[in-house]
mmCIF file of C-alpha atoms and ligand atoms in Angstrom:
data_model
loop_
_atom_site.group_PDB
_atom_site.id
_atom_site.type_symbol
_atom_site.label_atom_id
_atom_site.label_comp_id
_atom_site.label_asym_id
_atom_site.label_seq_id
_atom_site.Cartn_x
_atom_site.Cartn_y
_atom_site.Cartn_z
ATOM 1 C CA MET A 1 52.130 135.171 126.872
ATOM 2 C CA HIS A 2 51.815 136.190 123.045
ATOM 3 C CA ASN A 3 49.749 135.666 121.002
ATOM 4 C CA PHE A 4 51.730 133.925 118.064
ATOM 5 C CA LEU A 5 50.650 134.437 114.480
ATOM 6 C CA PRO A 6 49.458 130.527 113.799
ATOM 7 C CA ILE A 7 51.439 129.930 110.856
ATOM 8 C CA ALA A 8 55.264 130.205 110.318
ATOM 9 C CA TYR A 9 57.375 129.126 107.623
ATOM 10 C CA PHE A 10 60.016 126.523 109.071
ATOM 11 C CA ARG A 11 62.026 123.649 107.222
ATOM 12 C CA ASN A 12 61.311 125.281 103.342
ATOM 13 C CA GLN A 13 57.374 125.250 104.128
ATOM 14 C CA PHE A 14 54.777 126.909 106.001
ATOM 15 C CA VAL A 15 53.356 124.779 108.918
ATOM 16 C CA PRO A 16 51.272 125.294 111.986
ATOM 17 C CA PHE A 17 53.489 127.368 114.555
ATOM 18 C CA THR A 18 53.237 124.854 117.441
ATOM 19 C CA ASP A 19 54.911 122.480 114.676
ATOM 20 C CA ALA A 20 57.357 124.746 114.324
ATOM 21 C CA ASN A 21 60.565 123.416 117.337
ATOM 22 C CA ILE A 22 63.821 122.091 116.925
ATOM 23 C CA SER A 23 66.044 119.965 118.855
ATOM 24 C CA ILE A 24 67.896 120.770 122.007
ATOM 25 C CA ALA A 25 71.135 119.220 119.717
ATOM 26 C CA THR A 26 70.509 122.607 117.706
ATOM 27 C CA HIS A 27 74.200 124.240 117.073
ATOM 28 C CA ALA A 28 72.570 127.334 117.595
ATOM 29 C CA LEU A 29 71.200 127.302 120.492
ATOM 30 C CA HIS A 30 74.441 126.441 122.462
ATOM 31 C CA TYR A 31 76.659 128.947 120.738
ATOM 32 C CA GLY A 32 74.797 131.771 119.453
ATOM 33 C CA THR A 33 75.020 131.460 115.754
ATOM 34 C CA ALA A 34 72.397 132.594 114.541
ATOM 35 C CA ALA A 35 71.088 135.732 113.195
ATOM 36 C CA PHE A 36 67.812 137.401 113.382
ATOM 37 C CA GLY A 37 65.591 140.678 111.954
ATOM 38 C CA GLY A 38 62.567 142.235 113.655
ATOM 39 C CA LEU A 39 59.598 144.149 111.504
ATOM 40 C CA ARG A 40 56.643 145.566 112.620
ATOM 41 C CA GLY A 41 53.193 145.321 110.351
ATOM 42 C CA ILE A 42 49.450 146.489 110.764
ATOM 43 C CA PRO A 43 46.406 145.877 109.158
ATOM 44 C CA ASP A 44 46.128 149.559 107.054
ATOM 45 C CA PRO A 45 43.865 151.336 108.957
ATOM 46 C CA GLN A 46 42.260 152.492 105.227
ATOM 47 C CA ASN A 47 41.912 149.524 104.172
ATOM 48 C CA PRO A 48 41.447 145.983 106.503
ATOM 49 C CA GLN A 49 41.759 144.021 103.391
ATOM 50 C CA GLN A 50 45.587 144.145 103.473
ATOM 51 C CA ALA A 51 49.209 144.611 105.337
ATOM 52 C CA LEU A 52 51.258 147.529 105.589
ATOM 53 C CA LEU A 53 54.735 146.091 106.093
ATOM 54 C CA PHE A 54 58.012 149.306 107.430
ATOM 55 C CA ARG A 55 61.128 149.483 105.040
ATOM 56 C CA LEU A 56 60.373 145.814 104.105
ATOM 57 C CA ASP A 57 63.155 146.036 101.083
ATOM 58 C CA ARG A 58 65.637 147.221 104.155
ATOM 59 C CA HIS A 59 64.420 144.547 106.567
ATOM 60 C CA CYS A 60 65.660 141.738 104.384
ATOM 61 C CA GLN A 61 68.779 143.704 102.822
ATOM 62 C CA ARG A 62 70.343 143.803 106.381
ATOM 63 C CA LEU A 63 69.273 140.328 107.186
ATOM 64 C CA SER A 64 70.502 139.158 104.228
ATOM 65 C CA ASN A 65 74.142 140.908 105.073
ATOM 66 C CA SER A 66 73.992 139.354 109.094
ATOM 67 C CA ALA A 67 73.506 136.016 107.362
ATOM 68 C CA ARG A 68 76.882 136.225 105.152
ATOM 69 C CA PHE A 69 78.627 137.158 108.109
ATOM 70 C CA LEU A 70 77.008 132.741 109.471
ATOM 71 C CA LEU A 71 78.302 132.163 106.024
ATOM 72 C CA PHE A 72 74.648 131.587 104.461
ATOM 73 C CA ASP A 73 73.804 132.834 101.397
ATOM 74 C CA LEU A 74 70.428 134.247 101.534
ATOM 75 C CA SER A 75 69.015 136.848 99.511
ATOM 76 C CA ALA A 76 67.107 139.547 100.408
ATOM 77 C CA ASP A 77 64.293 138.788 97.679
ATOM 78 C CA LYS A 78 64.135 135.431 98.981
ATOM 79 C CA ILE A 79 63.491 136.871 102.479
ATOM 80 C CA GLN A 80 61.530 139.068 100.894
ATOM 81 C CA SER A 81 58.765 136.457 99.468
ATOM 82 C CA ILE A 82 59.191 134.563 102.340
ATOM 83 C CA ILE A 83 57.658 137.535 104.245
ATOM 84 C CA VAL A 84 54.660 138.903 102.237
ATOM 85 C CA ASP A 85 53.875 134.967 101.772
ATOM 86 C CA PHE A 86 53.721 134.741 105.973
ATOM 87 C CA VAL A 87 51.582 137.647 106.424
ATOM 88 C CA LYS A 88 48.915 136.500 103.593
ATOM 89 C CA LYS A 89 48.849 133.457 105.166
ATOM 90 C CA ASN A 90 48.292 134.324 108.383
ATOM 91 C CA GLN A 91 45.999 137.207 107.664
ATOM 92 C CA PRO A 92 46.390 139.129 111.165
ATOM 93 C CA THR A 93 43.891 141.771 112.511
ATOM 94 C CA SER A 94 45.337 143.574 114.945
ATOM 95 C CA SER A 95 49.118 144.877 115.112
ATOM 96 C CA PHE A 96 52.189 142.567 114.750
ATOM 97 C CA TYR A 97 55.930 141.799 114.537
ATOM 98 C CA ILE A 98 57.513 139.235 112.589
ATOM 99 C CA ARG A 99 60.581 137.456 113.775
ATOM 100 C CA PRO A 100 62.674 136.025 111.055
ATOM 101 C CA LEU A 101 65.995 133.934 112.230
ATOM 102 C CA VAL A 102 68.883 132.046 110.582
ATOM 103 C CA TYR A 103 70.738 130.017 112.283
ATOM 104 C CA THR A 104 73.434 127.050 112.240
ATOM 105 C CA SER A 105 70.542 123.947 112.114
ATOM 106 C CA ASP A 106 73.053 121.345 112.547
ATOM 107 C CA LEU A 107 73.110 119.055 115.659
ATOM 108 C CA GLY A 108 76.273 118.532 117.207
ATOM 109 C CA ILE A 109 79.395 120.406 118.670
ATOM 110 C CA SER A 110 82.251 122.044 117.890
ATOM 111 C CA PRO A 111 81.509 126.534 117.663
ATOM 112 C CA ARG A 112 82.455 126.991 113.636
ATOM 113 C CA LEU A 113 80.236 128.298 110.577
ATOM 114 C CA HIS A 114 81.980 126.083 107.843
ATOM 115 C CA ASN A 115 80.678 122.620 107.000
ATOM 116 C CA ILE A 116 77.269 123.253 108.975
ATOM 117 C CA GLU A 117 73.651 123.397 107.697
ATOM 118 C CA LYS A 118 72.101 126.393 108.461
ATOM 119 C CA ASP A 119 68.024 127.000 107.782
ATOM 120 C CA PHE A 120 66.063 129.712 108.259
ATOM 121 C CA PHE A 121 62.171 130.223 109.863
ATOM 122 C CA VAL A 122 60.066 133.073 110.706
ATOM 123 C CA TYR A 123 57.388 133.688 113.079
ATOM 124 C CA GLY A 124 55.144 135.869 114.188
ATOM 125 C CA LEU A 125 53.188 137.465 116.955
ATOM 126 C CA GLU A 126 50.378 140.068 117.434
ATOM 127 C CA LEU A 127 52.829 142.923 119.547
ATOM 128 C CA GLY A 128 50.805 146.217 120.723
ATOM 129 C CA ASP A 129 53.571 148.721 123.202
ATOM 130 C CA TYR A 130 56.848 147.736 123.607
ATOM 131 C CA LEU A 131 58.057 150.378 125.721
ATOM 132 C CA SER A 132 55.452 152.885 126.801
ATOM 133 C CA PRO A 133 54.628 155.609 124.740
ATOM 134 C CA GLU A 134 54.383 158.022 127.690
ATOM 135 C CA GLY A 135 58.350 158.361 128.486
ATOM 136 C CA ILE A 136 60.670 155.837 129.785
ATOM 137 C CA ASN A 137 63.347 155.732 132.970
ATOM 138 C CA CYS A 138 66.732 154.641 131.615
ATOM 139 C CA ARG A 139 69.644 153.933 133.655
ATOM 140 C CA ILE A 140 73.413 154.079 132.840
ATOM 141 C CA SER A 141 74.513 149.874 132.377
ATOM 142 C CA SER A 142 77.298 148.964 133.741
ATOM 143 C CA TRP A 143 77.444 146.105 130.983
ATOM 144 C CA TYR A 144 79.471 148.245 127.819
ATOM 145 C CA ARG A 145 78.616 147.356 124.505
ATOM 146 C CA GLN A 146 81.102 144.854 121.965
ATOM 147 C CA GLU A 147 83.240 145.882 119.847
ATOM 148 C CA ASP A 148 82.999 145.406 116.025
ATOM 149 C CA ARG A 149 87.165 144.086 116.122
ATOM 150 C CA SER A 150 84.990 141.228 118.254
ATOM 151 C CA LEU A 151 82.235 140.555 116.485
ATOM 152 C CA PRO A 152 80.195 141.864 112.787
ATOM 153 C CA LEU A 153 78.349 144.455 115.263
ATOM 154 C CA ARG A 154 76.604 145.416 111.653
ATOM 155 C CA GLY A 155 74.299 141.979 111.597
ATOM 156 C CA LYS A 156 71.927 141.271 114.024
ATOM 157 C CA ILE A 157 73.887 138.390 115.811
ATOM 158 C CA SER A 158 72.034 135.936 118.331
ATOM 159 C CA GLY A 159 74.833 135.369 120.225
ATOM 160 C CA ALA A 160 75.403 139.611 120.789
ATOM 161 C CA TYR A 161 72.307 139.828 122.214
ATOM 162 C CA ILE A 162 72.986 139.190 125.792
ATOM 163 C CA THR A 163 74.960 141.827 126.433
ATOM 164 C CA SER A 164 71.149 143.307 125.596
ATOM 165 C CA SER A 165 70.101 140.723 128.140
ATOM 166 C CA LEU A 166 72.063 141.644 131.235
ATOM 167 C CA ALA A 167 71.679 145.521 130.490
ATOM 168 C CA LYS A 168 68.059 145.521 130.606
ATOM 169 C CA THR A 169 67.368 142.723 133.699
ATOM 170 C CA GLU A 170 70.087 145.150 135.560
ATOM 171 C CA ALA A 171 67.795 147.748 134.783
ATOM 172 C CA VAL A 172 64.450 146.512 135.583
ATOM 173 C CA GLU A 173 65.627 145.009 138.394
ATOM 174 C CA SER A 174 67.360 148.571 139.950
ATOM 175 C CA GLY A 175 63.771 150.210 138.999
ATOM 176 C CA PHE A 176 64.231 151.825 135.664
ATOM 177 C CA ASP A 177 62.687 150.512 132.838
ATOM 178 C CA GLU A 178 66.127 150.614 129.886
ATOM 179 C CA ALA A 179 69.238 150.744 129.993
ATOM 180 C CA ILE A 180 71.037 153.094 127.967
ATOM 181 C CA LEU A 181 74.717 151.342 126.889
ATOM 182 C CA MET A 182 77.847 153.101 126.981
ATOM 183 C CA ASN A 183 80.438 151.094 123.668
ATOM 184 C CA SER A 184 84.605 150.263 124.824
ATOM 185 C CA GLN A 185 85.620 153.988 123.862
ATOM 186 C CA GLY A 186 83.199 154.979 126.946
ATOM 187 C CA LYS A 187 80.743 157.021 124.323
ATOM 188 C CA VAL A 188 77.102 157.093 124.601
ATOM 189 C CA CYS A 189 75.985 153.279 122.254
ATOM 190 C CA GLU A 190 72.466 152.597 122.113
ATOM 191 C CA ALA A 191 69.862 150.891 124.404
ATOM 192 C CA SER A 192 69.348 147.278 124.638
ATOM 193 C CA GLY A 193 66.948 147.549 121.164
ATOM 194 C CA MET A 194 66.898 151.143 120.076
ATOM 195 C CA ASN A 195 69.506 153.467 118.993
ATOM 196 C CA ILE A 196 69.460 157.028 121.146
ATOM 197 C CA PHE A 197 68.866 160.581 120.039
ATOM 198 C CA ILE A 198 69.325 163.679 122.149
ATOM 199 C CA VAL A 199 68.488 166.553 121.085
ATOM 200 C CA ARG A 200 70.848 170.285 122.370
ATOM 201 C CA ASN A 201 69.519 173.751 121.422
ATOM 202 C CA GLY A 202 67.151 172.748 118.302
ATOM 203 C CA GLN A 203 69.636 170.690 116.838
ATOM 204 C CA LEU A 204 69.187 166.650 116.972
ATOM 205 C CA ILE A 205 72.479 164.388 117.844
ATOM 206 C CA THR A 206 72.959 160.695 117.552
ATOM 207 C CA PRO A 207 75.753 158.188 117.857
ATOM 208 C CA GLY A 208 77.592 157.382 114.116
ATOM 209 C CA TYR A 209 78.147 154.181 112.568
ATOM 210 C CA GLU A 210 81.654 154.158 113.929
ATOM 211 C CA GLN A 211 80.130 153.994 117.612
ATOM 212 C CA ASP A 212 79.758 150.339 117.465
ATOM 213 C CA ILE A 213 75.810 150.739 117.426
ATOM 214 C CA LEU A 214 73.623 148.510 115.312
ATOM 215 C CA GLU A 215 72.666 150.062 112.150
ATOM 216 C CA GLY A 216 69.210 150.579 113.150
ATOM 217 C CA ILE A 217 66.520 150.969 110.276
ATOM 218 C CA THR A 218 63.896 153.284 112.435
ATOM 219 C CA ARG A 219 67.303 155.349 113.054
ATOM 220 C CA ASP A 220 67.492 155.821 109.926
ATOM 221 C CA SER A 221 64.306 156.849 109.106
ATOM 222 C CA VAL A 222 64.235 159.553 111.609
ATOM 223 C CA LEU A 223 67.409 160.980 110.472
ATOM 224 C CA THR A 224 65.955 161.357 106.936
ATOM 225 C CA LEU A 225 62.221 162.887 108.328
ATOM 226 C CA ALA A 226 64.947 165.175 110.544
ATOM 227 C CA ARG A 227 66.405 166.314 107.435
ATOM 228 C CA ASP A 228 63.694 166.752 105.396
ATOM 229 C CA LEU A 229 61.007 168.391 108.192
ATOM 230 C CA GLY A 230 64.746 171.406 108.482
ATOM 231 C CA ILE A 231 66.052 169.892 111.961
ATOM 232 C CA PRO A 232 69.522 170.235 112.136
ATOM 233 C CA THR A 233 71.111 166.845 112.275
ATOM 234 C CA VAL A 234 74.325 165.479 113.340
ATOM 235 C CA GLU A 235 75.362 162.325 113.299
ATOM 236 C CA ARG A 236 78.562 162.443 116.117
ATOM 237 C CA SER A 237 79.906 160.761 119.415
ATOM 238 C CA VAL A 238 77.907 161.561 122.284
ATOM 239 C CA ASP A 239 79.639 161.435 125.699
ATOM 240 C CA LYS A 240 77.539 160.398 128.885
ATOM 241 C CA SER A 241 77.479 164.139 130.636
ATOM 242 C CA GLU A 242 75.867 165.463 127.375
ATOM 243 C CA LEU A 243 72.904 162.868 127.434
ATOM 244 C CA PHE A 244 72.302 164.479 131.230
ATOM 245 C CA ILE A 245 71.775 168.521 130.315
ATOM 246 C CA ALA A 246 70.354 167.662 126.903
ATOM 247 C CA ASP A 247 66.664 169.273 125.949
ATOM 248 C CA GLU A 248 65.334 166.375 125.070
ATOM 249 C CA VAL A 249 66.258 162.792 124.639
ATOM 250 C CA PHE A 250 64.456 159.299 122.898
ATOM 251 C CA LEU A 251 65.489 155.959 122.102
ATOM 252 C CA CYS A 252 63.822 154.287 118.560
ATOM 253 C CA GLY A 253 63.593 150.668 116.771
ATOM 254 C CA THR A 254 61.471 148.716 115.395
ATOM 255 C CA ALA A 255 59.672 147.240 118.678
ATOM 256 C CA ALA A 256 59.987 150.725 120.875
ATOM 257 C CA LYS A 257 58.909 153.115 117.660
ATOM 258 C CA ILE A 258 59.702 156.908 119.259
ATOM 259 C CA THR A 259 60.023 155.919 122.534
ATOM 260 C CA PRO A 260 60.896 159.697 124.771
ATOM 261 C CA VAL A 261 62.819 158.897 128.066
ATOM 262 C CA LYS A 262 61.829 160.763 131.222
ATOM 263 C CA ARG A 263 64.607 160.868 132.899
ATOM 264 C CA ILE A 264 68.067 159.357 133.246
ATOM 265 C CA GLU A 265 70.033 158.032 136.382
ATOM 266 C CA ASN A 266 68.761 160.462 138.765
ATOM 267 C CA TYR A 267 68.686 163.747 135.981
ATOM 268 C CA SER A 268 65.027 163.986 135.054
ATOM 269 C CA PHE A 269 64.040 166.139 131.428
ATOM 270 C CA SER A 270 61.412 168.707 130.613
ATOM 271 C CA THR A 271 58.019 167.314 129.691
ATOM 272 C CA LYS A 272 57.973 169.349 126.483
ATOM 273 C CA ARG A 273 59.447 167.310 123.718
ATOM 274 C CA PRO A 274 58.926 169.609 120.688
ATOM 275 C CA ILE A 275 60.869 167.569 118.525
ATOM 276 C CA THR A 276 60.573 164.247 119.430
ATOM 277 C CA GLU A 277 56.915 165.396 119.064
ATOM 278 C CA LYS A 278 57.047 165.943 115.619
ATOM 279 C CA LEU A 279 59.348 162.971 115.222
ATOM 280 C CA ARG A 280 57.060 160.736 116.649
ATOM 281 C CA GLU A 281 54.006 162.266 114.649
ATOM 282 C CA LYS A 282 55.507 161.693 111.458
ATOM 283 C CA LEU A 283 56.568 158.515 111.874
ATOM 284 C CA THR A 284 53.293 156.996 112.858
ATOM 285 C CA ALA A 285 51.210 158.886 110.068
ATOM 286 C CA ILE A 286 53.739 157.235 107.785
ATOM 287 C CA THR A 287 53.585 153.533 109.490
ATOM 288 C CA GLU A 288 49.612 154.068 108.840
ATOM 289 C CA ASN A 289 50.231 154.955 105.160
ATOM 290 C CA ARG A 290 48.516 158.755 105.704
ATOM 291 C CA ASP A 291 51.849 160.314 104.808
ATOM 292 C CA PRO A 292 51.779 159.817 100.809
ATOM 293 C CA GLN A 293 55.820 161.830 100.845
ATOM 294 C CA TYR A 294 57.170 158.464 102.291
ATOM 295 C CA GLN A 295 54.450 155.839 100.632
ATOM 296 C CA ASP A 296 57.485 153.748 99.227
ATOM 297 C CA TRP A 297 58.448 153.382 102.664
ATOM 298 C CA VAL A 298 55.338 151.804 103.198
ATOM 299 C CA TYR A 299 54.789 147.678 101.799
ATOM 300 C CA THR A 300 51.080 146.960 101.021
ATOM 301 C CA ILE A 301 50.231 143.198 101.129
ATOM 302 C CA PRO A 302 46.488 142.145 100.025
ATOM 303 C CA LEU A 303 45.265 139.890 102.008
HETATM 304 C C1 PLP B 401 70.805 146.488 119.301
HETATM 305 C C2 PLP B 401 70.096 147.482 119.194
HETATM 306 N N1 PLP B 401 70.087 148.649 118.391
HETATM 307 C C3 PLP B 401 68.889 149.211 117.691
HETATM 308 C C4 PLP B 401 68.369 148.358 117.308
HETATM 309 C C5 PLP B 401 66.518 149.217 116.598
HETATM 310 O O1 PLP B 401 67.098 149.205 115.338
HETATM 311 P P1 PLP B 401 65.910 148.483 113.889
HETATM 312 O O2 PLP B 401 65.209 150.455 113.937
HETATM 313 O O3 PLP B 401 66.361 148.398 112.992
HETATM 314 O O4 PLP B 401 64.606 147.905 114.731
HETATM 315 C C6 PLP B 401 67.856 146.941 117.973
HETATM 316 C C7 PLP B 401 66.094 146.253 117.058
HETATM 317 O O5 PLP B 401 66.490 145.886 115.859
HETATM 318 C C8 PLP B 401 68.239 146.848 118.243
HETATM 319 O O6 PLP B 401 68.685 145.293 118.813
#
């Protein structure tokens, strides 16, 4: 069971989480016509009187963009100010995850986005490690990532997550921890809720935006850090066979942070992962506000 934060933002006000409930006739529940965000925060290890949120502005902008696909006008500034108040009201004492969601809140049938009421809520939960930081085993999913011509993949559209769910369950039920999905072109795309990186001959490689990936904020952070550390990086299509002969493979995302991959199918990787470890140490230091160079990635909220 999850430990939910006690206060939610629901129908334009802050209410106890247990009072924030929706009807079984809610349109979004039937058609997946919603979009969500996911951010991590921690109480500041140096000063428990404040909380730290990683790249709050980017998360709010992405959710605002996702809302546009649903024809819902919700500015990044408005989302940000609600999230800041949400954190102040909840006074978190351990690491937490914030889940904002926009959705068609109307009651009634017929899939559409016009002439329909929409709403926005925020709730949160305590969240430790989502995947084992020691490393995980992955399978290649038999499900393929959707294409941008079928739905807007630059948004985190709820309905799209049926594919992630099928892939994750298939992986776990066949003895793996996580799934790696190919795109419709048969190129490496991403995992069920994380972007993917490989290292070959000292170069960091990740599929580009044109590969139908989600525009991950952790991915963007990793690329920036790698470039600043002088690690050669390239965004390009990646073949499945390259995965198996990579020197290092890791997944990254808000929930998963940087998670090393130990094995894909029957191909095992070395436990020496110099680039993965370097990036992971750097990212951890930044999220804990111990790295002055990237302070503008960390939003401080007085509690
Ligand atoms: C499908 C998918 N890919 C990648 C990511 C990683 O994105 P981010 O780093 O912004 O959390 C997520 C998580 O939001 C996701 O759901």
